[in-house]
């Protein structure tokens, strides 16, 4: 109580007495306190709202992201080995198998983050697994964006290396052991250009692959069938959901998604024929002091490749197991180019193996008949130029010209001479293209060459010169600017043998999935050559006479009748030639069409004929039991 209010000295005294209690005083002060409390409440509400909003954002909009991060710290998806499909020959003989392997991989997220810790890890890896420190640095550099993705350090660990890592885990933080498999190629040198090889995925291949399609630890097909049928062979990856400790070591399997093995491939290749062809060519080359050659055998009825040999070859197991830099350097620096598949990629002047195409064209254009006779006195002269024949053949008709390989006859029908107008380069090119020259055949392994068919416009652009009759002469006998791959020549001979159909050559005939579903690769006819069947019969008869009366009479003793065409093609500025023999057998019902190439002969000899004879001798006489396709 404050007592009585004093009287106003200038007025009357009020009889009423004003009494004020503490409660009343508080009521008088309340408006001031309430203003401050309102402010505190407002600030608090804003803070709560912000916290609540942040919580909603993190849980609703970013919740999946942070839950995944948290889970990855304790749960990992560990990839399971995916068995790669097996490759078989046409009779079910396996050409490759998978062998189990333990690989060392690094998960950068679990590795030391400090410099000292990483140096200790690198020293441990160098002393135990012989992994260079710079290789580990490269792995860390690769893993900046995906530190949880395992990166391959070393394949195919030895038992001692595995035990060392398991018994000293504390020395190898971030290092895991990964079950995988590697390829072992049987008769690897003989089949390497067909099968190719698989190897560790490169940075470029990994970057170009679809997300989750590959891991940096994976291997992929690099050449041959392994590359062109990578999708079928590789299968589908499985995973284990594994709980790990703070060091990334697996503690508990929470679930498994099984891998799905890759599909098996059945080739059209006859493994025994492949081996016999390889041995026949390799032995012959060695006997002559030569190094390079090729053999291709096709089934002219459907384009199936029965054998494909390129010598020199290489051991594709070196790549499958992880080739050393020294071994790889020796291969790529080898002047004989063992990695080069000359059977499909080598481009050579076809020589006289080109003459059956020119003969077909001349008959189709009615420049000559089958009985037209032309005399060869050893060459023809045009102005100051002389175009020689390999010998004087006298008068021959078309069949005889094919049999004895008369150059003068084909000069005359190709470029014109003695009243015969000649085809000219444009028509020669047009017919050659029908038989498959000048463009890839479409075989189902990578690296095929184009070959080349010139014309007048090309020569003018390339050399600034017009096309001369001498250029026609050279082209008509498969020389000059004309080039072809062995596969193109074999395919053209197959078309002559089967009556005029050019097929797309294929090596794979069937694909079998892991659940047993089989898909068959149907023959693909690219085109018909569009030439009267009788004309092709005349050409076949001329090729048959090459064996009975002409340049390949050593083949007459074979158990089946053979038709063929010899060829020698000069190259470079010296006297060396490439030796060819193109053939098909049996003559009446062709089962094989074959080309044999012997590179870098010293003289114009028919070195490819003995190789052909040895292959046919085995195929048609020595096979103990007939076989059927699977």
Coordinates of C-alpha atoms in Angstrom, one line a residue:
X1 CA 0.0 0.0 0.0
X2 CA 1.2 3.5 -0.9
X3 CA -1.0 5.4 1.6
X4 CA -3.2 8.3 0.9
X5 CA -2.8 10.7 -2.0
X6 CA -1.9 14.2 -0.8
X7 CA -4.5 17.0 -1.0
X8 CA -4.3 19.4 -3.9
X9 CA -3.1 22.8 -2.4
X10 CA -5.2 24.6 -4.8
X11 CA -8.5 22.8 -4.5
X12 CA -10.9 21.0 -2.3
X13 CA -9.9 17.9 -0.5
X14 CA -11.6 14.8 -2.1
X15 CA -13.2 12.7 0.5
X16 CA -12.5 9.5 -1.5
X17 CA -9.4 7.7 -0.7
X18 CA -7.5 5.9 -3.5
X19 CA -5.9 2.6 -2.3
X20 CA -3.5 0.7 -4.7
X21 CA -2.3 -2.9 -4.0
X22 CA 0.7 -4.8 -5.4
X23 CA -1.6 -6.8 -7.6
X24 CA -2.9 -3.6 -9.0
X25 CA 0.5 -2.3 -9.6
X26 CA 1.4 -5.5 -11.5
X27 CA -1.6 -5.0 -13.7
X28 CA -0.4 -1.5 -14.5
X29 CA 3.0 -2.9 -15.6
X30 CA 1.7 -5.9 -17.6
X31 CA 1.4 -4.3 -21.1
X32 CA 5.1 -3.6 -21.1
X33 CA 6.1 -7.2 -20.2
X34 CA 3.5 -8.6 -22.7
X35 CA 5.2 -6.8 -25.6
X36 CA 8.6 -8.3 -24.8
X37 CA 7.1 -11.8 -24.4
X38 CA 5.4 -11.5 -27.8
X39 CA 8.7 -10.7 -29.4
X40 CA 10.4 -13.7 -27.7
X41 CA 7.5 -16.0 -28.7
X42 CA 7.7 -14.8 -32.4
X43 CA 11.5 -15.4 -32.5
X44 CA 11.1 -18.8 -31.0
X45 CA 8.3 -19.7 -33.4
X46 CA 10.5 -18.7 -36.4
X47 CA 13.4 -20.8 -35.1
X48 CA 11.1 -23.8 -34.6
X49 CA 9.7 -23.3 -38.1
X50 CA 13.1 -23.2 -39.6
X51 CA 14.2 -26.3 -37.8
X52 CA 11.0 -28.1 -38.7
X53 CA 11.4 -27.1 -42.4
X54 CA 15.0 -28.3 -42.4
X55 CA 13.9 -31.6 -40.9
X56 CA 11.2 -32.0 -43.5
X57 CA 13.7 -31.1 -46.3
X58 CA 16.3 -33.6 -45.1
X59 CA 13.8 -36.4 -44.5
X60 CA 11.4 -36.0 -47.4
X61 CA 13.4 -34.4 -50.2
X62 CA 17.0 -35.6 -49.3
X63 CA 16.1 -38.5 -47.2
X64 CA 16.8 -41.2 -49.8
X65 CA 20.2 -39.7 -50.5
X66 CA 21.4 -39.6 -46.9
X67 CA 19.8 -42.9 -46.0
X68 CA 21.9 -44.4 -48.9
X69 CA 25.0 -42.7 -47.6
X70 CA 24.4 -44.0 -44.1
X71 CA 23.6 -47.5 -45.4
X72 CA 26.7 -47.6 -47.6
X73 CA 28.8 -47.0 -44.5
X74 CA 27.5 -50.3 -43.2
X75 CA 26.0 -52.3 -46.1
X76 CA 27.7 -52.9 -49.5
X77 CA 26.7 -54.5 -52.7
X78 CA 29.5 -57.0 -53.5
X79 CA 29.5 -58.1 -57.1
X80 CA 29.5 -61.8 -57.8
X81 CA 31.5 -63.6 -60.5
X82 CA 29.6 -63.8 -63.8
X83 CA 30.7 -66.9 -65.8
X84 CA 31.5 -66.0 -69.4
X85 CA 30.0 -68.1 -72.1
X86 CA 32.0 -71.0 -73.6
X87 CA 32.9 -71.1 -77.3
X88 CA 32.7 -74.4 -79.1
X89 CA 33.5 -75.5 -82.6
X90 CA 30.8 -76.8 -85.0
X91 CA 31.1 -80.3 -83.5
X92 CA 30.9 -79.2 -79.9
X93 CA 34.6 -79.1 -79.1
X94 CA 35.4 -76.4 -76.5
X95 CA 37.9 -73.9 -77.6
X96 CA 38.0 -71.9 -74.4
X97 CA 37.2 -72.5 -70.7
X98 CA 36.9 -70.4 -67.5
X99 CA 39.3 -70.9 -64.7
X100 CA 38.7 -69.6 -61.2
X101 CA 40.8 -66.7 -59.9
X102 CA 41.2 -64.7 -56.7
X103 CA 41.8 -61.0 -57.5
X104 CA 42.9 -58.2 -55.2
X105 CA 40.7 -55.1 -55.4
X106 CA 40.9 -51.7 -53.7
X107 CA 37.8 -49.9 -52.3
X108 CA 39.2 -46.3 -52.0
X109 CA 36.5 -45.3 -49.5
X110 CA 38.0 -47.8 -47.0
X111 CA 41.6 -46.9 -47.6
X112 CA 43.6 -44.5 -45.5
X113 CA 42.9 -40.8 -46.3
X114 CA 46.1 -39.4 -44.8
X115 CA 49.4 -39.4 -46.7
X116 CA 51.3 -41.5 -44.2
X117 CA 48.6 -44.2 -44.1
X118 CA 48.5 -44.4 -47.9
X119 CA 52.3 -44.7 -48.1
X120 CA 52.2 -47.6 -45.7
X121 CA 49.5 -49.3 -47.8
X122 CA 51.5 -48.8 -51.0
X123 CA 54.6 -50.3 -49.3
X124 CA 52.6 -53.3 -48.1
X125 CA 51.2 -53.9 -51.6
X126 CA 54.6 -53.5 -53.2
X127 CA 56.3 -56.0 -50.9
X128 CA 53.5 -58.5 -50.8
X129 CA 51.8 -58.4 -54.2
X130 CA 54.6 -56.7 -56.2
X131 CA 52.3 -53.8 -57.2
X132 CA 54.2 -50.6 -58.1
X133 CA 53.2 -47.6 -55.9
X134 CA 52.4 -45.6 -59.0
X135 CA 49.8 -48.2 -60.0
X136 CA 48.0 -47.7 -56.6
X137 CA 48.1 -43.9 -57.2
X138 CA 46.5 -44.4 -60.5
X139 CA 43.7 -46.4 -58.9
X140 CA 43.1 -43.6 -56.3
X141 CA 42.9 -41.1 -59.2
X142 CA 40.3 -43.2 -61.0
X143 CA 38.2 -43.5 -57.9
X144 CA 37.6 -39.8 -57.1
X145 CA 34.0 -39.9 -58.4
X146 CA 33.1 -43.3 -57.1
X147 CA 35.2 -44.1 -54.0
X148 CA 32.9 -47.1 -53.1
X149 CA 33.5 -48.8 -56.5
X150 CA 36.1 -51.6 -56.2
X151 CA 39.1 -51.1 -58.6
X152 CA 41.2 -54.1 -59.8
X153 CA 44.8 -54.1 -58.5
X154 CA 46.0 -57.6 -59.4
X155 CA 44.4 -60.6 -61.1
X156 CA 45.1 -64.3 -60.4
X157 CA 46.7 -64.1 -56.9
X158 CA 48.8 -67.0 -55.8
X159 CA 47.9 -69.0 -52.7
X160 CA 50.8 -67.4 -50.8
X161 CA 49.5 -63.9 -51.7
X162 CA 46.0 -64.7 -50.6
X163 CA 47.2 -66.1 -47.2
X164 CA 49.4 -63.0 -46.7
X165 CA 46.4 -60.6 -47.1
X166 CA 44.1 -62.7 -45.0
X167 CA 46.6 -63.1 -42.2
X168 CA 47.6 -59.5 -42.1
X169 CA 44.4 -57.6 -42.7
X170 CA 45.5 -54.6 -40.6
X171 CA 48.3 -53.9 -43.2
X172 CA 45.8 -53.8 -46.1
X173 CA 43.0 -51.4 -45.2
X174 CA 40.6 -51.1 -48.2
X175 CA 42.0 -54.2 -49.9
X176 CA 39.4 -56.9 -50.6
X177 CA 39.7 -60.4 -52.2
X178 CA 37.4 -60.8 -55.2
X179 CA 36.4 -64.2 -56.7
X180 CA 36.5 -64.1 -60.5
X181 CA 37.6 -66.2 -63.5
X182 CA 39.9 -65.8 -66.4
X183 CA 39.9 -67.3 -69.9
X184 CA 42.1 -70.2 -70.9
X185 CA 42.3 -70.7 -74.7
X186 CA 43.0 -74.1 -76.0
X187 CA 45.4 -74.3 -79.0
X188 CA 45.6 -70.6 -78.5
X189 CA 48.0 -69.7 -81.3
X190 CA 46.0 -71.5 -83.9
X191 CA 42.7 -69.8 -82.9
X192 CA 43.8 -66.4 -81.7
X193 CA 42.7 -64.5 -84.8
X194 CA 39.3 -66.1 -84.7
X195 CA 38.6 -66.0 -80.9
X196 CA 40.5 -62.8 -80.1
X197 CA 40.9 -62.4 -76.3
X198 CA 39.4 -60.7 -73.3
X199 CA 41.3 -58.2 -71.2
X200 CA 40.8 -55.7 -68.4
X201 CA 38.4 -53.0 -69.3
X202 CA 40.2 -49.7 -70.3
X203 CA 39.3 -46.3 -68.9
X204 CA 37.8 -45.3 -72.2
X205 CA 35.7 -48.5 -72.4
X206 CA 34.5 -48.1 -68.9
X207 CA 33.6 -44.4 -69.4
X208 CA 31.7 -45.3 -72.6
X209 CA 29.7 -48.1 -71.0
X210 CA 26.2 -47.7 -69.7
X211 CA 25.9 -47.0 -66.0
X212 CA 26.2 -50.2 -63.9
X213 CA 27.0 -52.2 -67.1
X214 CA 30.6 -52.7 -66.1
X215 CA 32.9 -52.3 -63.1
X216 CA 36.5 -51.2 -63.3
X217 CA 37.4 -54.7 -62.2
X218 CA 35.7 -56.3 -65.3
X219 CA 37.3 -57.8 -68.4
X220 CA 35.8 -57.4 -71.8
X221 CA 36.3 -58.8 -75.3
X222 CA 39.1 -57.0 -77.1
X223 CA 39.4 -58.8 -80.5
X224 CA 37.7 -61.5 -82.6
X225 CA 34.6 -63.3 -81.4
X226 CA 35.3 -62.2 -77.8
X227 CA 34.7 -58.6 -78.9
X228 CA 32.0 -58.9 -81.5
X229 CA 29.8 -61.2 -79.3
X230 CA 30.7 -59.4 -76.0
X231 CA 27.0 -58.8 -75.1
X232 CA 26.1 -62.5 -75.5
X233 CA 29.2 -63.9 -73.8
X234 CA 29.3 -61.6 -70.7
X235 CA 26.1 -62.6 -68.9
X236 CA 24.3 -60.6 -66.2
X237 CA 26.0 -59.6 -62.9
X238 CA 24.8 -60.8 -59.5
X239 CA 25.4 -59.2 -56.1
X240 CA 25.6 -60.0 -52.5
X241 CA 24.2 -57.4 -50.0
X242 CA 26.9 -57.6 -47.3
X243 CA 27.2 -55.9 -43.9
X244 CA 30.7 -54.6 -43.3
X245 CA 32.6 -53.2 -40.4
X246 CA 34.3 -49.8 -40.0
X247 CA 37.2 -51.1 -42.1
X248 CA 35.1 -52.3 -44.9
X249 CA 35.5 -56.0 -44.1
X250 CA 32.5 -58.2 -44.7
X251 CA 30.7 -59.5 -41.6
X252 CA 27.3 -60.7 -42.7
X253 CA 25.5 -61.6 -45.9
X254 CA 22.0 -60.0 -45.9
X255 CA 20.8 -61.2 -49.3
X256 CA 22.0 -62.4 -52.8
X257 CA 21.0 -61.8 -56.4
X258 CA 22.5 -64.7 -58.4
X259 CA 24.6 -64.0 -61.5
X260 CA 23.4 -65.2 -64.9
X261 CA 26.1 -66.9 -66.9
X262 CA 26.8 -65.7 -70.5
X263 CA 25.5 -67.5 -73.5
X264 CA 27.6 -70.2 -75.2
X265 CA 28.6 -69.8 -78.8
X266 CA 28.8 -72.6 -81.4
X267 CA 31.0 -71.6 -84.3
X268 CA 30.9 -72.8 -87.9
X269 CA 34.7 -73.4 -87.5
X270 CA 35.8 -77.0 -87.8
X271 CA 38.5 -77.1 -85.1
X272 CA 40.4 -80.1 -86.8
X273 CA 40.4 -78.4 -90.2
X274 CA 41.6 -75.2 -88.5
X275 CA 44.5 -77.0 -87.0
X276 CA 45.4 -78.9 -90.1
X277 CA 45.3 -75.7 -92.2
X278 CA 47.5 -73.9 -89.6
X279 CA 50.0 -76.8 -89.5
X280 CA 50.1 -77.2 -93.3
X281 CA 50.8 -73.5 -93.9
X282 CA 53.2 -73.0 -91.0
X283 CA 55.3 -76.1 -92.1
X284 CA 55.4 -74.9 -95.7
X285 CA 56.4 -71.4 -94.7
X286 CA 59.2 -72.7 -92.5
X287 CA 60.5 -75.0 -95.2
X288 CA 60.8 -72.0 -97.6
X289 CA 62.2 -69.6 -95.0
X290 CA 59.0 -67.5 -95.2
X291 CA 57.0 -66.0 -92.4
X292 CA 53.6 -64.8 -93.5
X293 CA 50.5 -66.3 -95.1
X294 CA 46.8 -67.0 -94.7
X295 CA 44.1 -69.7 -95.3
X296 CA 40.4 -69.3 -95.4
X297 CA 37.9 -72.1 -96.1
X298 CA 34.2 -71.3 -96.6
X299 CA 31.2 -73.5 -97.2
X300 CA 30.0 -72.0 -100.5
X301 CA 26.4 -73.2 -99.8
X302 CA 25.8 -70.7 -96.9
X303 CA 28.9 -68.7 -96.2
X304 CA 29.9 -70.6 -93.1
X305 CA 33.6 -70.1 -92.2
X306 CA 35.2 -73.5 -91.7
X307 CA 38.8 -72.3 -91.1
X308 CA 40.5 -68.9 -90.8
X309 CA 44.2 -68.9 -90.4
X310 CA 46.6 -66.0 -90.2
X311 CA 50.4 -66.6 -89.8
X312 CA 52.3 -65.4 -87.8
X313 CA 49.9 -65.6 -84.9
X314 CA 50.1 -65.0 -81.1
X315 CA 49.2 -66.6 -77.8
X316 CA 46.0 -64.9 -76.7
X317 CA 46.4 -66.5 -73.2
X318 CA 49.0 -63.8 -72.6
X319 CA 46.3 -61.1 -72.8
X320 CA 43.8 -63.1 -70.8
X321 CA 46.2 -63.5 -67.9
X322 CA 47.4 -59.9 -68.1
X323 CA 50.2 -59.3 -70.5
X324 CA 53.3 -57.6 -69.3
X325 CA 54.4 -54.3 -71.0
X326 CA 57.6 -56.0 -72.3
X327 CA 55.7 -58.9 -73.9
X328 CA 53.2 -56.5 -75.4
X329 CA 55.9 -54.3 -76.8
X330 CA 57.6 -57.2 -78.4
X331 CA 54.4 -58.1 -80.2
X332 CA 53.6 -54.7 -81.6
X333 CA 57.2 -54.1 -82.6
X334 CA 57.6 -57.4 -84.4
X335 CA 58.0 -56.6 -88.1
X336 CA 55.9 -59.7 -89.1
X337 CA 52.9 -58.2 -87.3
X338 CA 51.5 -61.2 -85.4
X339 CA 48.6 -59.3 -84.1
X340 CA 47.5 -58.4 -87.6
X341 CA 44.7 -60.6 -89.0
X342 CA 45.9 -60.7 -92.6
X343 CA 43.2 -63.2 -93.6
X344 CA 40.5 -60.5 -93.3
X345 CA 42.4 -57.3 -93.1
X346 CA 45.4 -57.7 -95.3
X347 CA 44.9 -56.0 -98.7
X348 CA 47.0 -57.4 -101.6
X349 CA 46.9 -57.4 -105.4
X350 CA 44.9 -60.6 -106.1
X351 CA 46.8 -61.5 -109.2
X352 CA 45.4 -64.2 -111.5
X353 CA 42.7 -65.2 -108.9
X354 CA 40.9 -62.1 -110.3
X355 CA 40.7 -63.6 -113.8
X356 CA 37.6 -65.7 -113.2
X357 CA 35.7 -62.5 -112.5
X358 CA 37.0 -60.9 -115.7
X359 CA 36.2 -64.0 -117.7
X360 CA 32.6 -63.9 -116.3
X361 CA 32.3 -60.2 -117.2
X362 CA 33.6 -60.6 -120.8
X363 CA 31.1 -63.5 -121.5
X364 CA 28.2 -61.6 -119.9
X365 CA 29.0 -58.5 -122.0
X366 CA 29.3 -60.7 -125.1
X367 CA 32.7 -59.4 -126.0
X368 CA 33.8 -63.0 -126.6
X369 CA 32.3 -66.4 -126.6
X370 CA 33.5 -69.4 -124.7
X371 CA 35.3 -70.6 -127.9
X372 CA 37.1 -67.3 -128.8
X373 CA 40.7 -68.1 -129.3
X374 CA 43.5 -65.6 -128.6
X375 CA 47.2 -66.1 -129.2
X376 CA 49.9 -65.4 -126.7
X377 CA 53.4 -65.0 -128.0
X378 CA 54.7 -64.0 -124.6
X379 CA 53.2 -60.5 -124.4
X380 CA 51.8 -57.6 -126.4
X381 CA 53.3 -54.3 -127.3
X382 CA 51.4 -51.0 -127.2
X383 CA 53.5 -48.2 -128.6
X384 CA 56.8 -48.2 -126.7
X385 CA 55.3 -50.3 -123.8
X386 CA 55.4 -54.1 -123.6
X387 CA 53.1 -56.1 -121.4
X388 CA 54.5 -59.5 -120.8
X389 CA 53.0 -62.9 -120.2
X390 CA 54.6 -65.3 -117.9
X391 CA 55.2 -67.6 -120.9
X392 CA 54.1 -68.0 -124.5
X393 CA 50.9 -70.1 -124.5
X394 CA 50.0 -70.0 -128.2
X395 CA 46.3 -70.0 -129.0
X396 CA 43.8 -70.7 -126.2
X397 CA 40.1 -70.4 -125.7
X398 CA 38.6 -69.0 -122.5
X399 CA 38.7 -72.3 -120.6
X400 CA 42.3 -72.9 -121.6
X401 CA 43.3 -69.3 -120.8
X402 CA 42.0 -69.9 -117.2
X403 CA 43.8 -73.2 -117.0
X404 CA 47.2 -71.9 -118.1
X405 CA 46.6 -68.4 -116.8
X406 CA 47.3 -66.6 -120.0
X407 CA 47.9 -62.9 -119.3
X408 CA 47.6 -61.9 -123.0
X409 CA 44.1 -63.4 -123.1
X410 CA 43.0 -61.3 -120.2
X411 CA 44.8 -58.2 -121.4
X412 CA 42.8 -58.5 -124.6
X413 CA 39.4 -58.9 -123.0
X414 CA 40.1 -56.4 -120.2
X415 CA 41.7 -53.5 -122.1
X416 CA 41.1 -54.5 -125.7
X417 CA 43.5 -55.8 -128.4
X418 CA 43.4 -57.3 -131.9
X419 CA 39.8 -56.4 -132.7
X420 CA 38.5 -57.2 -129.2
X421 CA 37.1 -53.9 -127.7
X422 CA 37.8 -54.8 -124.1
X423 CA 35.8 -54.3 -121.0
X424 CA 37.5 -51.1 -119.7
X425 CA 37.9 -50.3 -116.0
X426 CA 34.4 -49.2 -115.4
X427 CA 32.8 -52.4 -116.4
X428 CA 35.6 -54.5 -114.8
X429 CA 34.9 -52.6 -111.6
X430 CA 31.2 -53.0 -111.8
X431 CA 31.4 -56.8 -112.2
X432 CA 34.1 -57.1 -109.5
X433 CA 31.8 -55.3 -107.1
X434 CA 29.0 -57.9 -107.8
X435 CA 31.4 -60.6 -106.6
X436 CA 32.2 -58.7 -103.4
X437 CA 35.4 -56.9 -104.3
X438 CA 35.9 -53.3 -103.0
X439 CA 33.8 -53.5 -99.8
X440 CA 33.8 -55.5 -96.6
X441 CA 31.9 -58.8 -96.7
X442 CA 30.3 -58.3 -93.3
X443 CA 32.0 -61.2 -91.5
X444 CA 31.2 -61.2 -87.8
X445 CA 34.6 -60.4 -86.3
X446 CA 36.0 -56.9 -86.3
X447 CA 38.8 -55.5 -88.4
X448 CA 37.9 -56.4 -91.9
X449 CA 39.6 -54.5 -94.7
X450 CA 37.9 -52.9 -97.7
X451 CA 40.2 -53.8 -100.6
X452 CA 40.2 -51.4 -103.5
X453 CA 38.9 -51.1 -107.0
X454 CA 40.3 -48.1 -108.9
X455 CA 38.8 -46.1 -111.8
X456 CA 39.8 -43.2 -114.0
X457 CA 38.3 -40.5 -111.9
X458 CA 40.2 -41.8 -108.8
X459 CA 43.5 -41.9 -110.7
X460 CA 43.1 -38.3 -112.0
X461 CA 42.4 -37.1 -108.4
X462 CA 45.2 -39.1 -106.9
X463 CA 48.0 -38.7 -109.4
X464 CA 46.8 -36.0 -111.8
X465 CA 46.9 -38.5 -114.7
X466 CA 44.3 -39.9 -117.0
X467 CA 43.6 -43.6 -117.2
X468 CA 45.6 -45.5 -119.8
X469 CA 45.0 -48.7 -121.6
X470 CA 48.0 -50.1 -119.7
X471 CA 46.1 -49.5 -116.5
X472 CA 43.3 -51.7 -117.9
X473 CA 45.8 -54.4 -118.7
X474 CA 47.1 -54.4 -115.2
X475 CA 43.7 -54.4 -113.6
X476 CA 42.5 -57.3 -115.8
X477 CA 45.1 -59.6 -114.3
X478 CA 44.6 -58.4 -110.7
X479 CA 47.6 -56.1 -110.6
X480 CA 48.2 -52.3 -110.7
X481 CA 45.9 -50.5 -108.3
X482 CA 43.5 -53.4 -107.5
X483 CA 43.7 -54.9 -104.0
X484 CA 41.6 -57.4 -102.2
X485 CA 41.6 -59.3 -98.9
X486 CA 42.0 -63.1 -98.8
X487 CA 38.4 -63.2 -97.5
X488 CA 37.1 -61.3 -100.5
X489 CA 38.8 -63.6 -102.9
X490 CA 37.5 -66.7 -101.1
X491 CA 34.0 -65.3 -101.1
X492 CA 34.1 -64.6 -104.9
X493 CA 35.3 -68.1 -105.6
X494 CA 32.4 -69.4 -103.4
X495 CA 30.0 -67.4 -105.5
X496 CA 31.4 -69.0 -108.7
X497 CA 31.2 -72.5 -107.1
X498 CA 27.6 -72.2 -105.9
X499 CA 26.2 -70.7 -109.1
X500 CA 26.2 -67.0 -108.4
X501 CA 25.2 -66.2 -104.8
X502 CA 27.4 -64.0 -102.6
X503 CA 26.8 -64.9 -98.9
X504 CA 27.8 -62.9 -95.9
X505 CA 30.6 -65.0 -94.2
X506 CA 29.9 -66.0 -90.6
X507 CA 31.9 -67.6 -87.9
X508 CA 29.1 -68.0 -85.2
X509 CA 26.3 -70.4 -86.2
X510 CA 24.4 -70.8 -82.9
X511 CA 23.9 -69.0 -79.6
X512 CA 22.7 -71.0 -76.6
X513 CA 21.5 -69.2 -73.5
X514 CA 22.1 -70.4 -70.0
X515 CA 18.5 -71.7 -69.9
X516 CA 19.0 -73.8 -73.0
X517 CA 17.3 -71.6 -75.6
X518 CA 19.1 -71.9 -78.9
X519 CA 19.1 -69.3 -81.7
X520 CA 20.4 -70.3 -85.1
X521 CA 22.2 -67.8 -87.3
X522 CA 20.5 -68.2 -90.7
X523 CA 22.6 -67.9 -93.8
X524 CA 22.4 -64.4 -95.3
X525 CA 22.6 -64.0 -99.1
X526 CA 24.0 -60.5 -99.8
X527 CA 23.3 -60.5 -103.6
X528 CA 23.2 -62.5 -106.7
X529 CA 26.0 -61.7 -109.2
X530 CA 23.4 -61.5 -111.9
X531 CA 25.3 -63.6 -114.5
X532 CA 23.8 -66.4 -116.6
X533 CA 24.4 -69.8 -114.8
X534 CA 25.9 -71.2 -118.0
X535 CA 28.6 -68.5 -118.0
X536 CA 29.6 -69.4 -114.5
X537 CA 29.6 -73.1 -115.5
X538 CA 32.1 -72.3 -118.3
X539 CA 34.3 -70.5 -115.8
X540 CA 34.1 -73.4 -113.4
X541 CA 35.2 -75.7 -116.3
X542 CA 38.2 -73.5 -116.9
X543 CA 39.1 -73.7 -113.3
X544 CA 38.7 -77.5 -113.4
X545 CA 41.1 -77.6 -116.4
X546 CA 43.7 -75.7 -114.3
X547 CA 43.9 -79.0 -112.2
X548 CA 43.6 -81.5 -115.0
X549 CA 45.7 -79.8 -117.7
X550 CA 47.0 -76.5 -116.4
X551 CA 49.0 -74.8 -113.5
X552 CA 47.8 -77.0 -110.6
X553 CA 48.1 -80.5 -112.0
X554 CA 49.6 -81.8 -108.7
X555 CA 46.1 -81.7 -107.3
X556 CA 44.8 -84.3 -109.8
X557 CA 45.7 -87.1 -107.4
X558 CA 43.3 -85.9 -104.7
X559 CA 40.4 -88.2 -103.7
X560 CA 37.8 -85.7 -105.0
X561 CA 37.9 -83.5 -108.2
X562 CA 39.1 -80.0 -107.4
X563 CA 38.8 -76.8 -109.5
X564 CA 41.1 -73.8 -108.9
X565 CA 43.0 -70.8 -110.1
X566 CA 46.7 -70.1 -109.4
X567 CA 47.9 -66.6 -109.0
X568 CA 51.1 -64.7 -108.4
X569 CA 51.0 -61.0 -107.8
X570 CA 54.0 -58.7 -107.9
X571 CA 54.3 -55.9 -105.3
X572 CA 56.7 -53.2 -104.5
X573 CA 59.6 -52.4 -106.8
X574 CA 61.4 -55.7 -106.5
X575 CA 60.8 -59.2 -108.0
X576 CA 59.0 -60.6 -105.0
X577 CA 55.5 -61.9 -105.4
X578 CA 52.6 -63.1 -103.3
X579 CA 51.5 -66.6 -104.2
X580 CA 47.8 -67.5 -104.3
X581 CA 45.6 -70.5 -104.9
X582 CA 41.8 -70.2 -105.0
X583 CA 39.8 -73.4 -105.3
X584 CA 36.7 -75.3 -104.5
X585 CA 35.9 -79.0 -104.0
X586 CA 34.4 -81.4 -104.8
X587 CA 33.9 -80.0 -108.3
X588 CA 30.4 -81.3 -108.9
X589 CA 29.0 -80.6 -105.4
X590 CA 31.2 -78.0 -103.7
X591 CA 31.6 -78.3 -100.0
X592 CA 34.6 -76.1 -99.5
X593 CA 35.8 -72.9 -101.2
X594 CA 39.3 -72.1 -100.1
X595 CA 42.0 -69.4 -100.6
X596 CA 45.7 -69.9 -99.6
X597 CA 48.1 -67.0 -99.6
X598 CA 51.9 -67.2 -99.3
X599 CA 53.4 -63.8 -98.8
X600 CA 56.8 -62.6 -100.2
X601 CA 57.8 -65.3 -102.5
X602 CA 61.1 -64.8 -104.3
X603 CA 59.9 -65.9 -107.8
X604 CA 56.7 -66.5 -109.7
X605 CA 56.1 -70.0 -108.3
X606 CA 52.8 -71.6 -107.2
X607 CA 53.8 -72.1 -103.6
X608 CA 50.2 -72.0 -102.4
X609 CA 49.2 -75.2 -104.3
X610 CA 51.1 -77.6 -102.0
X611 CA 49.4 -76.2 -99.0
X612 CA 46.0 -76.6 -100.6
X613 CA 46.8 -80.2 -101.5
X614 CA 47.8 -81.1 -98.0
X615 CA 44.6 -79.6 -96.5
X616 CA 42.3 -81.3 -99.1
X617 CA 44.2 -84.6 -98.7
X618 CA 43.4 -84.7 -95.0
X619 CA 39.9 -83.3 -95.3
X620 CA 38.6 -85.6 -98.0
X621 CA 40.7 -88.7 -97.3
X622 CA 42.0 -88.9 -93.8
X623 CA 38.9 -88.1 -91.7
X624 CA 38.2 -91.3 -90.0
X625 CA 34.6 -90.6 -89.2
X626 CA 32.0 -88.3 -90.8
X627 CA 30.6 -85.7 -88.4
X628 CA 27.4 -83.8 -88.2
X629 CA 26.6 -80.4 -86.8
X630 CA 25.4 -80.3 -83.2

